[in-house]
Coordinates of C-alpha atoms in Angstrom, one line a residue:
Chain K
X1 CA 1.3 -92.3 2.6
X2 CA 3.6 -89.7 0.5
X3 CA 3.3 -86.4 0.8
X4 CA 2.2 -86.2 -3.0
X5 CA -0.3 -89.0 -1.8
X6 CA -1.9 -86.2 0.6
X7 CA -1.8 -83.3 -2.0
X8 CA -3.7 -85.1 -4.2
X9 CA -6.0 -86.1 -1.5
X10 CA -6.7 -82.8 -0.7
X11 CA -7.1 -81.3 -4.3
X12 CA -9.9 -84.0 -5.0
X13 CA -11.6 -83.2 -1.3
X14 CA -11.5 -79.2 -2.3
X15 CA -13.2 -80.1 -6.0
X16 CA -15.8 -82.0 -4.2
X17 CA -16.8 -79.3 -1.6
X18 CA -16.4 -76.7 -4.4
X19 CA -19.8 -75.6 -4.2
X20 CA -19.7 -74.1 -0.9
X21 CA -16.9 -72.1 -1.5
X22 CA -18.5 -69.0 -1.5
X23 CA -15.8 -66.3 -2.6
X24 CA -15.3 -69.0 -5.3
X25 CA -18.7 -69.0 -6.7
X26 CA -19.2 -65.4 -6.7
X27 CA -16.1 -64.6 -8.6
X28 CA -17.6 -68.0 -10.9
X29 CA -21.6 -66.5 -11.3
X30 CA -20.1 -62.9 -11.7
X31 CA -17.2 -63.5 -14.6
X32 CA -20.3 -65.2 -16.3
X33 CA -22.7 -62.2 -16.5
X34 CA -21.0 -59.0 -16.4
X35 CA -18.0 -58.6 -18.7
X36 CA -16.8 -55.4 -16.7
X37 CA -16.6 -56.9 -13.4
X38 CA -14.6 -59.8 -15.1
X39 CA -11.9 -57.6 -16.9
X40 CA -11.6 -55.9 -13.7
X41 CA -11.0 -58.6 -11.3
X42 CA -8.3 -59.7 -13.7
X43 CA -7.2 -56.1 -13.9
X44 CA -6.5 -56.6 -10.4
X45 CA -4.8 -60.0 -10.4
X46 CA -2.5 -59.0 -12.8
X47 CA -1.9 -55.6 -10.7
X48 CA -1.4 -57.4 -7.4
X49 CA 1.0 -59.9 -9.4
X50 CA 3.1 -57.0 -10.8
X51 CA 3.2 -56.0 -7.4
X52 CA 4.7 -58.8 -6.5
X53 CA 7.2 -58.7 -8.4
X54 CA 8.4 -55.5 -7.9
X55 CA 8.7 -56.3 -4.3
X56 CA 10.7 -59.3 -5.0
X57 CA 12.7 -57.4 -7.6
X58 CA 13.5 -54.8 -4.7
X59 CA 14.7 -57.8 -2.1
X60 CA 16.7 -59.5 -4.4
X61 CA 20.4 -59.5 -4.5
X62 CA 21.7 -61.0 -7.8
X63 CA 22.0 -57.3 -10.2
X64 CA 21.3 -59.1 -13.3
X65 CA 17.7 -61.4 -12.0
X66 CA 17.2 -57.5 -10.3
X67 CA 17.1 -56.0 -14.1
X68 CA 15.0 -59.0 -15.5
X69 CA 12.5 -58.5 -12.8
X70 CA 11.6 -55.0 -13.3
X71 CA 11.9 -55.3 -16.8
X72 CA 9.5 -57.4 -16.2
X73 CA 7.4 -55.7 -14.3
X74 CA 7.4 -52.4 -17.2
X75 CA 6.2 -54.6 -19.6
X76 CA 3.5 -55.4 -17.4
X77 CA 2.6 -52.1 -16.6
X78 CA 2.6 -51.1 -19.8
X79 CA 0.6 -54.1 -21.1
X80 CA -2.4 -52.6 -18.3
X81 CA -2.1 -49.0 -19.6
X82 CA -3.4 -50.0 -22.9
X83 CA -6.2 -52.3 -21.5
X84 CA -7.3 -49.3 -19.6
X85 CA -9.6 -47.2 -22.4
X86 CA -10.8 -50.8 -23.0
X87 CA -12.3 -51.3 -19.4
X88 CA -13.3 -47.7 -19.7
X89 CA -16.1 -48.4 -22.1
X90 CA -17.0 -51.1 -20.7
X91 CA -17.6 -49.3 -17.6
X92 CA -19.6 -46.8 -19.5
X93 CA -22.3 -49.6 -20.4
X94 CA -25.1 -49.8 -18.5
X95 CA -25.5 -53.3 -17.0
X96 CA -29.1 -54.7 -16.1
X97 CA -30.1 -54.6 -12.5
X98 CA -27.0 -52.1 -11.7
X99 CA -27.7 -48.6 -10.1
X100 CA -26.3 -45.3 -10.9
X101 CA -24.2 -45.6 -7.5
X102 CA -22.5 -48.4 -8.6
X103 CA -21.9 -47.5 -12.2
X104 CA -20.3 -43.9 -10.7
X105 CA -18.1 -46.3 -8.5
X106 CA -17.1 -48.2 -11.5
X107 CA -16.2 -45.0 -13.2
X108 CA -14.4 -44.0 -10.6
X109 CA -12.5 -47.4 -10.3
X110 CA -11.4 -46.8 -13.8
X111 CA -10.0 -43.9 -13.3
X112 CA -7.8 -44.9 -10.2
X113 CA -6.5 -47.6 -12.3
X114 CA -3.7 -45.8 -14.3
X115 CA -2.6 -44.2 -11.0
X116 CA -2.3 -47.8 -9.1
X117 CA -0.2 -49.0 -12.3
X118 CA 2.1 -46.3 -12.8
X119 CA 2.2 -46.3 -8.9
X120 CA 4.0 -49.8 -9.1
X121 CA 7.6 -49.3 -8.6
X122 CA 9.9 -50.3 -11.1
X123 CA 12.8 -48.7 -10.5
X124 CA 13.8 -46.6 -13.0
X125 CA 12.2 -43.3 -13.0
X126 CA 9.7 -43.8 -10.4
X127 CA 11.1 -41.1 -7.8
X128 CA 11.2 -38.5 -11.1
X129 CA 8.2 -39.8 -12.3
X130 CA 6.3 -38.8 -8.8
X131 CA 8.2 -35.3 -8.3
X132 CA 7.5 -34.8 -11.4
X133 CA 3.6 -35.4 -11.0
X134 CA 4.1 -33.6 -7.9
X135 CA 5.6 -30.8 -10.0
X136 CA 3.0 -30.3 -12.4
X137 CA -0.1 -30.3 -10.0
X138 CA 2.1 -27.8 -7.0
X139 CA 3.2 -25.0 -10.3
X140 CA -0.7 -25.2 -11.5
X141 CA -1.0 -24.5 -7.4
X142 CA 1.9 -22.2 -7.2
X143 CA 0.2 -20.3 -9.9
X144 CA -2.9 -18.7 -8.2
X145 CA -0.9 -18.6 -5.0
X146 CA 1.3 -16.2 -6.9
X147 CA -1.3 -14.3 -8.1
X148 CA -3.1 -14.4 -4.9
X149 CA 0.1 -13.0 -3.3
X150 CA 0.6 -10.4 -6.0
X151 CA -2.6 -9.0 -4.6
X152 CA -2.1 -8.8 -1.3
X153 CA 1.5 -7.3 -1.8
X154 CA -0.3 -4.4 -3.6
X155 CA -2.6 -4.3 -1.1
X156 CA 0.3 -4.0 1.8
X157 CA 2.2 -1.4 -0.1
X158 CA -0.9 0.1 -0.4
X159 CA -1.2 0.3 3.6
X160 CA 2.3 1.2 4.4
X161 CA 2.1 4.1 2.0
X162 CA -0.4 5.5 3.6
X163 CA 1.1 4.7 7.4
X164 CA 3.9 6.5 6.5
X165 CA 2.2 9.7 5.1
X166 CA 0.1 9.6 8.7
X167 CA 3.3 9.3 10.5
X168 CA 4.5 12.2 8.9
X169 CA 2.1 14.2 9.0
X170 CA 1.5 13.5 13.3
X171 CA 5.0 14.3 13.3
X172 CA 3.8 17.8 11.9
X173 CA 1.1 17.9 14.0
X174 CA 3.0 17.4 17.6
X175 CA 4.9 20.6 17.8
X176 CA 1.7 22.6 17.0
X177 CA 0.0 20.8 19.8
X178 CA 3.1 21.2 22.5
X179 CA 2.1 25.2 21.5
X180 CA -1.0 24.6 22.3
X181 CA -0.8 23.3 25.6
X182 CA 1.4 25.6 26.6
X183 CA -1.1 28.5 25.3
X184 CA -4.3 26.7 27.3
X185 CA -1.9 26.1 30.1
X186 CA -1.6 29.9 30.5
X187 CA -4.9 30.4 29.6
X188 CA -6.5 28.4 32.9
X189 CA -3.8 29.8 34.8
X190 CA -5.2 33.1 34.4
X191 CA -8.7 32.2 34.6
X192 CA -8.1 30.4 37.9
X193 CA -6.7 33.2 39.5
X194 CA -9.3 35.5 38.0
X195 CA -12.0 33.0 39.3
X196 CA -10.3 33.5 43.3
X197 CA -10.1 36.9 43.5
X198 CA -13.6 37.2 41.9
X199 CA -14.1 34.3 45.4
X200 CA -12.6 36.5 47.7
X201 CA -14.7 39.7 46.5
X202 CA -17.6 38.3 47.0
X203 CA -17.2 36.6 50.1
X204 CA -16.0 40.1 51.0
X205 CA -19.6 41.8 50.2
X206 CA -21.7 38.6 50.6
X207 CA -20.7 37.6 54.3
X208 CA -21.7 41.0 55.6
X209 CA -25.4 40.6 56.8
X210 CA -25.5 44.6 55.5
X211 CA -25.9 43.4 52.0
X212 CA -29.3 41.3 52.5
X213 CA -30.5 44.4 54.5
X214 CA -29.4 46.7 52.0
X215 CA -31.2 44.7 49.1
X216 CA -34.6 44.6 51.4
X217 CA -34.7 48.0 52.1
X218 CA -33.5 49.1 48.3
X219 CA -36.8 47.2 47.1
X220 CA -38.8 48.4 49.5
X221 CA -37.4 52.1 48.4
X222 CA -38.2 51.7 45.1
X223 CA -41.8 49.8 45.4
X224 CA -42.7 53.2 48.0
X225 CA -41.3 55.5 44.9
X226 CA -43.5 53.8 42.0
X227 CA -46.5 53.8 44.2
X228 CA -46.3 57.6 45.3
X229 CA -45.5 58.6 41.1
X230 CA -48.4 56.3 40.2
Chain D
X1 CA -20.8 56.5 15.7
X2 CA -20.7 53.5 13.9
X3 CA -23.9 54.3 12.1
X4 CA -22.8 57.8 10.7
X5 CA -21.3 58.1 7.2
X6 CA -18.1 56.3 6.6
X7 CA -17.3 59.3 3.9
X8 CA -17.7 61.7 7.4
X9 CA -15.5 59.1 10.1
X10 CA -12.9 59.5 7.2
X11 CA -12.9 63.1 7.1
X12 CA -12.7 63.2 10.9
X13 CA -9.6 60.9 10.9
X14 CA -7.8 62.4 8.3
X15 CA -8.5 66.1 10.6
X16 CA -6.9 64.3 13.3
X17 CA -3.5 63.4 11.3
X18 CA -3.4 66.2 9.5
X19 CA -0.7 68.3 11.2
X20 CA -1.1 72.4 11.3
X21 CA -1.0 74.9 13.5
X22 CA -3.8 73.9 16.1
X23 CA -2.3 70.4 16.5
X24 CA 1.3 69.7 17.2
X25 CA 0.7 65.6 17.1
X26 CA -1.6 63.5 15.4
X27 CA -4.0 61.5 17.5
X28 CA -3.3 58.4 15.7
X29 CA -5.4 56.1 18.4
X30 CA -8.6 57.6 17.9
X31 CA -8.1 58.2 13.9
X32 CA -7.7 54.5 13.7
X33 CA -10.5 53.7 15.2
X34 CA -12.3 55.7 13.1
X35 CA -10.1 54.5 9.8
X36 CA -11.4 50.4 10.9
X37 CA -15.2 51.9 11.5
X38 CA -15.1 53.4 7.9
X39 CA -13.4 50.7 6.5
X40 CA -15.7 47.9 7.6
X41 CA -18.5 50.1 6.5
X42 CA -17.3 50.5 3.0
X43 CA -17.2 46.4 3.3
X44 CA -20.5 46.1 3.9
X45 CA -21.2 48.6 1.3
X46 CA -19.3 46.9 -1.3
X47 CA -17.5 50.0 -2.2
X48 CA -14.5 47.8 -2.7
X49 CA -11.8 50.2 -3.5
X50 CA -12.5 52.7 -0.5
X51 CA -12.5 50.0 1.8
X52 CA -9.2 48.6 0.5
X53 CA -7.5 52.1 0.9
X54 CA -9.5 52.6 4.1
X55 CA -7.9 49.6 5.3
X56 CA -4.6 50.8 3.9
X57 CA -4.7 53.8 6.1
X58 CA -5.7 52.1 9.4
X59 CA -2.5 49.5 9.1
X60 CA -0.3 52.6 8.8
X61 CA -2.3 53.9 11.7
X62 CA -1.7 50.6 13.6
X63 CA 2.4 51.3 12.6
X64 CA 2.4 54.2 14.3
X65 CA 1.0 52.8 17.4
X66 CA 3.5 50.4 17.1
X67 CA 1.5 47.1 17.2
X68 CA 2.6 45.5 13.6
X69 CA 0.2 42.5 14.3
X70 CA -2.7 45.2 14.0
X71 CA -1.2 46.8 11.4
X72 CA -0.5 43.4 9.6
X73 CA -4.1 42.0 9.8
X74 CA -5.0 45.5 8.4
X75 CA -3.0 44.9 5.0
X76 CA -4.0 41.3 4.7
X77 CA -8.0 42.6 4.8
X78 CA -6.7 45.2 2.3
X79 CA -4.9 42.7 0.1
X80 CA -8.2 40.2 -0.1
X81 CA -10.2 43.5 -1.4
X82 CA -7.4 44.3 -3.9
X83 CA -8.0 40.7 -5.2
X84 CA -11.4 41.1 -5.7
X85 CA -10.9 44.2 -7.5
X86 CA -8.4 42.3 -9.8
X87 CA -5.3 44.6 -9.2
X88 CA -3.1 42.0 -9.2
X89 CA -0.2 44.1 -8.7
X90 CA -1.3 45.7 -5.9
X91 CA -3.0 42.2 -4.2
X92 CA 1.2 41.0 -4.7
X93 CA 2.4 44.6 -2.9
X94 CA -0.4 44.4 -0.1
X95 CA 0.7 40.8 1.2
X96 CA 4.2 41.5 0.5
X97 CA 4.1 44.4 3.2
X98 CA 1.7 42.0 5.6
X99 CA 3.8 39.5 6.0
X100 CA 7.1 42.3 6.4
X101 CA 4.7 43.5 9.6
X102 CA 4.2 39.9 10.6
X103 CA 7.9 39.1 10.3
X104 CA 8.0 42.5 12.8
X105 CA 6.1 41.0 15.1
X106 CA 7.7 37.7 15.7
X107 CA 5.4 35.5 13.8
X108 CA 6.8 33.8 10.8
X109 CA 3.9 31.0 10.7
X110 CA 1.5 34.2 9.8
X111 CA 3.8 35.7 7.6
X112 CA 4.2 32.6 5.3
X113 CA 0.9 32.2 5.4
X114 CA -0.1 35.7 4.1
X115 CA 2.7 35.1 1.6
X116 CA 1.0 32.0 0.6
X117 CA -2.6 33.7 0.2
X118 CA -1.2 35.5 -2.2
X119 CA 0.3 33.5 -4.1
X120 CA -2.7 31.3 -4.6
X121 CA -4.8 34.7 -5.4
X122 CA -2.3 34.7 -8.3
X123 CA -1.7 31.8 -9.3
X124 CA -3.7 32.4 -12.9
X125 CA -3.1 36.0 -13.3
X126 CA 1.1 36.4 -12.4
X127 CA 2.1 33.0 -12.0
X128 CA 5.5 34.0 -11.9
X129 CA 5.0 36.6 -9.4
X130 CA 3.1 33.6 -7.5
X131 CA 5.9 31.0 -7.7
X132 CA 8.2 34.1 -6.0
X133 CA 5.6 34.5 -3.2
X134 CA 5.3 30.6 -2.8
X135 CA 9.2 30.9 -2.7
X136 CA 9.4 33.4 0.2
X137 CA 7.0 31.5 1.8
X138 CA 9.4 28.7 1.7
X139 CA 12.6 30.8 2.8
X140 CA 10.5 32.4 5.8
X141 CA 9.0 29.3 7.2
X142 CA 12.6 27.5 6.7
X143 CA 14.6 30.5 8.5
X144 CA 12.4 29.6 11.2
X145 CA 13.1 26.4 11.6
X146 CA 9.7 24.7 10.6
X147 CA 10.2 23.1 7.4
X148 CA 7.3 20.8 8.2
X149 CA 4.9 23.2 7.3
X150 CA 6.3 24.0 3.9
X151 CA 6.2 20.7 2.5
X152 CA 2.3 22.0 1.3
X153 CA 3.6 25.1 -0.2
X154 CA 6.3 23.0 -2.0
X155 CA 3.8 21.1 -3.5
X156 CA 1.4 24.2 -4.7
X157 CA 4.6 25.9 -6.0
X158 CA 5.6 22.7 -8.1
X159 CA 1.8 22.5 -9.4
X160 CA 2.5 25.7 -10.7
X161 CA 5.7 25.2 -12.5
X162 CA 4.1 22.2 -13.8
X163 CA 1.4 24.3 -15.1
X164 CA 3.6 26.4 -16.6
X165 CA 5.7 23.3 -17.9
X166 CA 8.6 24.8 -16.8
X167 CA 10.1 21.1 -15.9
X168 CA 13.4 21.6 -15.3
X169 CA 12.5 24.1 -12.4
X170 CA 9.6 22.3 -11.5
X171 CA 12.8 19.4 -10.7
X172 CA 14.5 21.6 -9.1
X173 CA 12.4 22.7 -6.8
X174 CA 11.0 18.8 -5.8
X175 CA 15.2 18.4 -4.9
X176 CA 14.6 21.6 -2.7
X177 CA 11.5 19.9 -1.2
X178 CA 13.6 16.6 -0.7
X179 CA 15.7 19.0 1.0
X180 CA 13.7 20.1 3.5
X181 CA 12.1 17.0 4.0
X182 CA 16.0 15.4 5.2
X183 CA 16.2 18.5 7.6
X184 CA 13.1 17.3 9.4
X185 CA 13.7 13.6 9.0
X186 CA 11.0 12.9 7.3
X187 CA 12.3 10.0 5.0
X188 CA 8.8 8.9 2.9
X189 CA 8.4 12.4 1.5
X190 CA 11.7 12.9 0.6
X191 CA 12.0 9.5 -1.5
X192 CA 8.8 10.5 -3.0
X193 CA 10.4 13.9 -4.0
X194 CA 12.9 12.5 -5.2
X195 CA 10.9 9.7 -7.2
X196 CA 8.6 12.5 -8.8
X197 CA 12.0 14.8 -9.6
X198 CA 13.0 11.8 -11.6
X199 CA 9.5 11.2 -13.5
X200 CA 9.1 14.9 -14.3
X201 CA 12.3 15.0 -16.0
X202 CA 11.5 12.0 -18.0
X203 CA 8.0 13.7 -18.5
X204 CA 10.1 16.2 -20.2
X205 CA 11.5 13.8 -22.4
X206 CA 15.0 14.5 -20.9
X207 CA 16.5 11.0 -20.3
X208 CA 20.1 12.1 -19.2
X209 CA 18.7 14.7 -16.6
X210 CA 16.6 12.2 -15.4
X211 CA 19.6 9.5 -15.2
X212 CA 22.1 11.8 -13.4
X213 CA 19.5 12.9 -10.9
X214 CA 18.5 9.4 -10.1
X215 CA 22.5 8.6 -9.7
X216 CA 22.9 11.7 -7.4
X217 CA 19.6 10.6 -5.5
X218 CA 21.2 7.6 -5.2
X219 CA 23.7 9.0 -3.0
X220 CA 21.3 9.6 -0.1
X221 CA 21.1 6.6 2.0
X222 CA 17.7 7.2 2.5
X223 CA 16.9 6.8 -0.9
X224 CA 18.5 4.0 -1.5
X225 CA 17.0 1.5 0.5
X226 CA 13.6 3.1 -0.3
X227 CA 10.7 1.5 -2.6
X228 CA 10.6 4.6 -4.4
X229 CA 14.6 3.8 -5.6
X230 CA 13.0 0.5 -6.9
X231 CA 10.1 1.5 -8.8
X232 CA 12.8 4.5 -10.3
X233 CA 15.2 2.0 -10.9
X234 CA 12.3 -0.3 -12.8
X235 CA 11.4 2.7 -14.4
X236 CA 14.7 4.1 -15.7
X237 CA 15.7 0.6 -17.2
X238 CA 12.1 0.5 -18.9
X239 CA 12.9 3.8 -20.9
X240 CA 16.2 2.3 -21.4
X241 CA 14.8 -0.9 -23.1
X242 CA 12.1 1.5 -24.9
X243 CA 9.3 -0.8 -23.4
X244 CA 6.4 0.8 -23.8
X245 CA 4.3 -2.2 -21.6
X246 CA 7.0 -2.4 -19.4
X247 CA 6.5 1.6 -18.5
X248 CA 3.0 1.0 -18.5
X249 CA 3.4 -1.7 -15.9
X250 CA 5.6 0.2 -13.4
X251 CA 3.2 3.0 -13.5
X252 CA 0.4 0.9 -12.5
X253 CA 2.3 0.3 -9.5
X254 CA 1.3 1.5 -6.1
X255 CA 3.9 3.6 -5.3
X256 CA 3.7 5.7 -8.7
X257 CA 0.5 6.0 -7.8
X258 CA 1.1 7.4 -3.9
X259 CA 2.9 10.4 -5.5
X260 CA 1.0 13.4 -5.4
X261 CA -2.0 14.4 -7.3
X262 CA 0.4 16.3 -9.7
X263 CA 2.8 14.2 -10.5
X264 CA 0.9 11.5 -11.0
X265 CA -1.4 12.5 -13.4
X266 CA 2.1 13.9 -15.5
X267 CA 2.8 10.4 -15.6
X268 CA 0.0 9.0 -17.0
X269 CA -0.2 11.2 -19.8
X270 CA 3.7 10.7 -20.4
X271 CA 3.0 7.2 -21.0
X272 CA 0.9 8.0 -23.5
X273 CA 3.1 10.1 -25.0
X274 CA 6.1 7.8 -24.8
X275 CA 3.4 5.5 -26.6
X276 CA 3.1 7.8 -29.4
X277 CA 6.8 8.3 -30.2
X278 CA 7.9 4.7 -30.0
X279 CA 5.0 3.8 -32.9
X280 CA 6.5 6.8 -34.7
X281 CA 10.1 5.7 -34.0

């Protein structure tokens, strides 16, 4: 038996077991009922063929079967960019039996699409292309950093101002208080030694057991003296 | 004592200067003490003008017992009367001669401030005389070696040649304050002196006065490297380019702002005046 012998063989065996190929008869039942998942499943296949290509186009060697290929591949792309809107509405229509979840998915499917395509590389401007997206979204960025920044530079000049008009005016401030010290320095001074010899003076009279006596008898003196002139 | 008449303590005091036969010396202890008695009682008795020469008498007392810091507290008490009399003269005299006696007694910080009392009693009736008080003030605190303490004076003084819109001196003077400020090393208010020299020149629509003092300002090092050159520079090339929005927007700025309450407020209004000329122009 040929090989071509076998190949037809197993083409005829895969026919007849079609029907349990699941993947198969999903992608059959759903192509026949919704036209959105249809145009998108071939969305993709084209996608993942341009893909494909560009890959190949980047590992080949021959220049000239390099151009063709991602000349190739730009017409594709190009081709899917203006199928896009198309898929759009479609997406928009609500489908029997599909719920909001899914029709928000597909929306948002859509919208990703553009972004794979244009993400395909081709070659040409594709690193411009992307700094150049990345331009445009970082200067809208940039932007209310700037601004943000702008305030918080007023803010700091603000501050420093106003550290440096307190630094001065300590710097005032600190030969005032040196005569201060100096001045309350003195002042204890004195009072301390005003405070012993007030010590010693008492101790002086106080020690003396006369002084109790003399404060007795003084009372008793004087309580004698109201009674006899009352 | 303190309760009798202050016409009668007078009488007695003035018996015990008076020189005649029956007294070779005048007690001049005890006829102070009887000059402050009166004079606080003419206080409290709002007879103003007796209490002011009352008060006059018992400095000169205080001379002669050679303690000028008496003698000087004396005038000053004397001087605050005179102002509420009005003699504004006499308020200028009074203080004049206090802060003479406080020089006399070693104490310059006193004297500038007696000095400076009086200039702000005067501010509305002689400003000129005040500015020469403020002045003084200045020169006395400076001789004695603390500028620091003048920087508020400078700015009172420049208010009132503002006032006055006397500009050019009111300049001059902010340079003198910048001066000071570089003897004590204190950098921000000299570049803010500097920076409000600059506007009040421009205030006074005077472009080349302003441009040669920023050029000399630009000489100090200090300056140089400040914010304050910046926002003059920013300024100085707005004027130059006649942008009225452009002026506007450096004066929004937070170091035209930080100036002093004086200056600032000049610039505000100059803007609007710059406003006016250039939709005449």
């Amino acid at each position: 038996m040929s090989v071509i012998d076998i190949l037809f063989r197993v083409d005829a065996i895969c026919k007849k077991y079609d029907k349990y190929d699941v993947e198969k008869q999903r992608s059959l039942s759903g192509s026949s009922d919704d036209a959105f998942a249809r145009l998108f499943a071939s969305f993709e296949e084209q996608i993942e063929t341009t893909l494909h290509k560009a890959e190949m186009a980047m590992t080949e060697t021959n220049r000239a079967t390099v151009v063709a290929m991602k000349a190739e591949v730009r017409r594709m792309k190009a081709r899917l960019l203006d199928e896009v809107p198309k898929l759009q509405k479609l997406a928009q229509k609500k489908v029997k039996g599909l719920s909001q979840e899914e029709l928000e998915i597909r929306n948002e499917l859509v919208l990703a699409l553009p972004e794979r395509i244009q993400a395909i590389p081709d070659g040409s401007t594709s690193a411009a292309k992307q700094t150049g997206g990345w331009g445009a979204s970082s200067s809208h960025k940039n932007i209310n950093f700037d601004s943000g920044l702008d305030v918080i530079s007023e803010g700091l000049d603000l501050l420093k101002n106003l550290a440096k008009d307190m630094n001065e005016e300590l710097d005032r401030q600190v030969p005032l208080v040196d005569e201060i010290e100096t001045k309350v320095d003195k002042s204890s001074a004195e009072l301390r030694n005003t405070n012993v010899r007030l010590k010693t003076t008492l101790t002086k009279v106080r020690s003396s057991q006369n002084f109790c006596i003399d404060i007795i008898l003084l009372c008793i003196i004087l309580g004698i003296a109201t009674y006899l002139y009352k | 004592m303190a309760n009798s008449d202050p016409d009668k303590l007078i009488a007695k005091a003035d018996k015990l200067t008076r020189l005649s036969l029956t007294r070779w010396s005048a007690d001049w202890r005890n006829a102070t003490a009887l000059y402050e008695q009166a004079a606080i009682a003419y206080r409290l008795a709002k007879k103003y003008d007796k209490a002011k020469d009352t008060f006059e008498k018992a400095s000169r007392g205080q001379e002669m017992l050679s303690s000028p810091w008496d003698a000087a507290k004396h005038m000053e008490s004397a001087a605050a009367l005179a102002k509420d009399l009005g003699n504004w003269n006499e308020v200028a005299d009074l203080y004049k001669r206090a802060s003479e006696l406080y020089i006399e007694s070693g104490r310059a910080q006193p004297a500038s401030d007696a000095l400076a009392k009086g200039a702000r009693a005067l501010e509305d009736a002689l400003p000129d005389e005040a500015i020469r008080l403020y002045t003084d003030a200045c020169e006395t605190l400076e001789d004695d070696g603390k500028e620091q303490m003048a920087f508020d004076l400078y700015r009172a003084a420049t208010n009132v040649y503002v006032k006055l819109e006397k500009y050019a001196d009111a300049a001059t003077f902010l340079l003198r304050w910048a001066l000071a400020a570089d003897k004590c090393n204190a950098t921000h208010s000299q570049c803010k002196a500097y920076l409000s020299a600059i506007i009040v020149y421009l205030y006074a629509h005077d472009f080349q006065q302003a441009e040669k003092c920023h050029n000399d300002c630009c000489q100090v090092e200090a300056f140089l490297n400040s914010d304050q050159n910046r926002a003059a520079t920013r300024l100085l090339s707005a004027y130059t380019d006649g942008d009225v929005e452009e002026i506007k927007r450096a004066a929004q700025s937070s170091i035209i702002s930080n100036l002093d309450h004086v200056v600032s407020p000049i610039f505000h209004m100059n803007i609007s005046i710059k406003k006016k000329t250039f939709d005449s122009d």
